[in-house]
């Protein structure tokens, strides 16, 4: 019987047309995503293009993309194949067992999603693998372009290029393929088990627990895995040469005689096990690979673990010093090569501890150049005396350099007057001001390092707005600096009235403005066309860019303006020094940055954390100077000197160490990025100096590796440490730039120095060594000085007790005369600030010099003034208003040489300039001399001391009153306060003269 439908079918109506809304939204969404991506990607291309380094981003991004694609395809393809093959080779009829019955419910649950899983799982793991692979772009590029070094390792005799370039690439490939194989194996194992190709439980039957397809599948994966493990064991034989241990790095006796052979044996066993897996794929018996895997586990324990432990315990430890001597010697030699310590000029220095009259006569050049200005302490003085407006600022630690003034090279403390938008008032902060008006800093300020102006303020030989002094004409505008705004838009059509602020003026306009000449100078990407406007508006989140009349066809956008950031972007393979310093070169202000190439693959060389080696009191207490990035290396070279034009932002990279094999490889990767040293002109060469961070790393290594005898190195009894900064307990003392003459030199040279004390808990704070490096590169175009980078190490005899920095600081603090006068200077709320404690090898011994500053109470407008200098030689202490007087005090009334501040004494402080006017020249040294004591005076010491305290209190109050008047803009009251300050200081000098009778 059939039943027909009682209703007739309805005729099909017209198909409903899809509306345009959804396709439109999809298209708009795609466009938005593309624009957002372009706002980040294309703007980067424009930035590199403008700088002329587009090959850097093209090479890096291209390599990353290819590695991502390769990693994605290899990982995703392997997992997809394993999943797909496992499913396609499943048995048609799975054995009817309880295990399979239990799996049915999982198969039913997975089946609707199977196709999705087969696509999504490989894609997801492929994306992760591609991302991980792309991170290794530098490793792959060095592998492709690295060459021979010309030196062989002491164990295998293989060229070091294999370790620096090839081995890291091989290890990455093997590790990546291991991960691929493991994940593919897990995917295949799970699929075969789920679909019955592999049985685990159930009763034992004659039916094999794996199907033929599953056996082949899993055997092939197992064989590949074993071969990769064998390769890993084999590569371990080479990587062990960079092994870190307690006393030294590299392969030791046990490694050479037990571990390396065991790795070769384990590699052979892994290959044998791989063969058993292949046999299983053919013959179908799992017994052989299971036995092989068990054998490998036992061998790994016995051969790889127990045997080396036995050798170490019973053969090495009873005779460890002799057994390890050869390998310690390898470590010492490799470390010296890797860190540039193989040509240290070491000499014994039998330092005197008794100060004798005229002892400094042969060190007159050094004495005259001793730096009194502490670059960290005098930053507030620069700000108060030279900043002019709150939106200009100086770094919290200034730079020390050398300049020729009146035909004489002078140590100079120098800083750039950079822009700081945070100094603007709230009513001045808006997009127009922040982006188009306040666009740049203005000028540099420089002061003599070895003397001060009357009153203890820095003696500026270049400063003011507009800049004036001995530098001559130069481009003062600072568009690129560490504190420049995130972005600025500069430039305008010719003939249009300028709106970019140069500096404030007391004239009718209130300011002097300028326009960046974008028609002739390129400092940033063009932002004049609508597309670029849109992209940069999105990038910076500023819709004003689209609608502002100040964004014209001639406009350029400046961003990524920190010099370190610019250099890091165009040279991503460099580790950059923590300090960026300015120099005026050929009429331009340029920032100079030192770049390092590093590696952690140098055989037998000592490994050190760059961060730990470069931390000191400056990196911990300032924002200007940074420790190096936290990575561990065992090879470093100062291979690149980079400059950034503060006006145009142009970046130039000079291949300073053209023999560095790592730099050679990178120069092949980026063939147009580097300029040869021959392109460095004489003016720039004269401002290139030995970098601080490299010196700090080298001094850290020399604390141990000044010991060259393996037995003595093993005992560790003569290891040294860097002393703590006496002004900052628990933090290492930084190295200091100063002009001085080492005992074996004919003339004083601009140098970088540091000291050593014994290492170990509870060790005495006495000097054991003194390290200095010739820091100036000379002034010959294209040819660094032959002495540049020459390390000189003075080793002090252990039987002589020379106070270390900490001990000498304690001697200073406990000296009755010093302590009493410092207490007097601190009266009235003033603070006494001790400057950097310098150590100089002069007079046949070691001389300590520490400037002492006094800063009046009150935040914001007070600044430190140099008031006293403390000198120590042995245990003899001198304390006076000038270094020259303090030296004479120590050396029996006549040191035999003149200091740079001879003839000066504290007097009237240099007043803060009128912010709206051009500062007048700073007073010259020698303008005020100490009064001659009245020989007929009957004033008692008690009365004179009371008069001194009264005068100092009055002087302090006058300073406070003057600062308050200056803050209120009351220049009449400020002048009256200065008059009272003059009188109080004169009274103090008179009282001090009476005390000195």
Short mmCIF file of N, CA, C and O in Angstrom, two decimals, residues 373 405-406 410-413 446-452 458-461 470 925:
data_model
loop_
_atom_site.label_atom_id
_atom_site.label_comp_id
_atom_site.label_asym_id
_atom_site.label_seq_id
_atom_site.Cartn_x
_atom_site.Cartn_y
_atom_site.Cartn_z
N UNK A 373 85.23 68.77 38.23
CA UNK A 373 83.78 68.72 38.03
C UNK A 373 83.33 67.27 37.95
O UNK A 373 83.80 66.51 37.11
N UNK A 405 91.17 74.26 23.09
CA UNK A 405 90.78 75.63 23.41
C UNK A 405 92.06 76.46 23.51
O UNK A 405 92.95 76.14 24.31
N UNK A 406 92.15 77.48 22.67
CA UNK A 406 93.35 78.31 22.61
C UNK A 406 94.61 77.47 22.40
O UNK A 406 95.65 77.69 23.02
N UNK A 410 91.80 70.43 26.42
CA UNK A 410 91.25 70.57 27.77
C UNK A 410 90.16 69.53 28.00
O UNK A 410 89.30 69.32 27.14
N UNK A 411 90.21 68.90 29.19
CA UNK A 411 89.10 68.04 29.59
C UNK A 411 87.87 68.91 29.78
O UNK A 411 87.92 69.96 30.42
N UNK A 412 86.76 68.44 29.25
CA UNK A 412 85.54 69.25 29.20
C UNK A 412 84.35 68.43 29.67
O UNK A 412 84.22 67.26 29.32
N UNK A 413 83.51 69.06 30.45
CA UNK A 413 82.21 68.48 30.79
C UNK A 413 81.19 69.14 29.88
O UNK A 413 81.05 70.37 29.88
N UNK A 446 79.31 73.76 27.60
CA UNK A 446 80.56 73.09 27.95
C UNK A 446 81.28 73.89 29.02
O UNK A 446 81.30 75.11 29.01
N UNK A 447 81.87 73.16 29.98
CA UNK A 447 82.62 73.78 31.07
C UNK A 447 83.96 73.09 31.21
O UNK A 447 84.11 71.90 30.89
N UNK A 448 84.95 73.85 31.68
CA UNK A 448 86.25 73.26 31.95
C UNK A 448 86.12 72.19 33.04
O UNK A 448 85.40 72.37 34.02
N UNK A 449 86.84 71.11 32.87
CA UNK A 449 86.76 70.04 33.86
C UNK A 449 87.66 70.25 35.05
O UNK A 449 87.39 69.70 36.12
N UNK A 450 88.74 71.04 34.90
CA UNK A 450 89.76 71.10 35.95
C UNK A 450 89.75 72.40 36.75
O UNK A 450 90.67 72.65 37.53
N UNK A 451 88.75 73.22 36.57
CA UNK A 451 88.68 74.47 37.34
C UNK A 451 87.24 74.92 37.42
O UNK A 451 86.36 74.35 36.75
N UNK A 452 86.97 75.91 38.23
CA UNK A 452 85.62 76.43 38.39
C UNK A 452 85.63 77.94 38.33
O UNK A 452 86.68 78.58 38.44
N UNK A 458 80.41 75.87 37.75
CA UNK A 458 81.18 75.47 36.56
C UNK A 458 81.64 76.70 35.77
O UNK A 458 80.91 77.69 35.66
N UNK A 459 82.83 76.61 35.24
CA UNK A 459 83.35 77.69 34.42
C UNK A 459 83.06 77.35 32.96
O UNK A 459 83.75 76.55 32.33
N UNK A 460 81.99 77.94 32.43
CA UNK A 460 81.54 77.61 31.08
C UNK A 460 82.40 78.33 30.04
O UNK A 460 82.60 79.53 30.11
N UNK A 461 82.87 77.56 29.06
CA UNK A 461 83.55 78.20 27.94
C UNK A 461 82.68 78.16 26.68
O UNK A 461 83.07 78.68 25.63
N UNK A 470 83.93 79.33 22.67
CA UNK A 470 85.10 78.96 21.88
C UNK A 470 84.84 77.89 20.84
O UNK A 470 85.75 77.49 20.12
N UNK A 925 88.57 82.27 35.82
CA UNK A 925 89.20 81.88 37.07
C UNK A 925 90.27 82.87 37.48
O UNK A 925 90.89 83.53 36.66
#
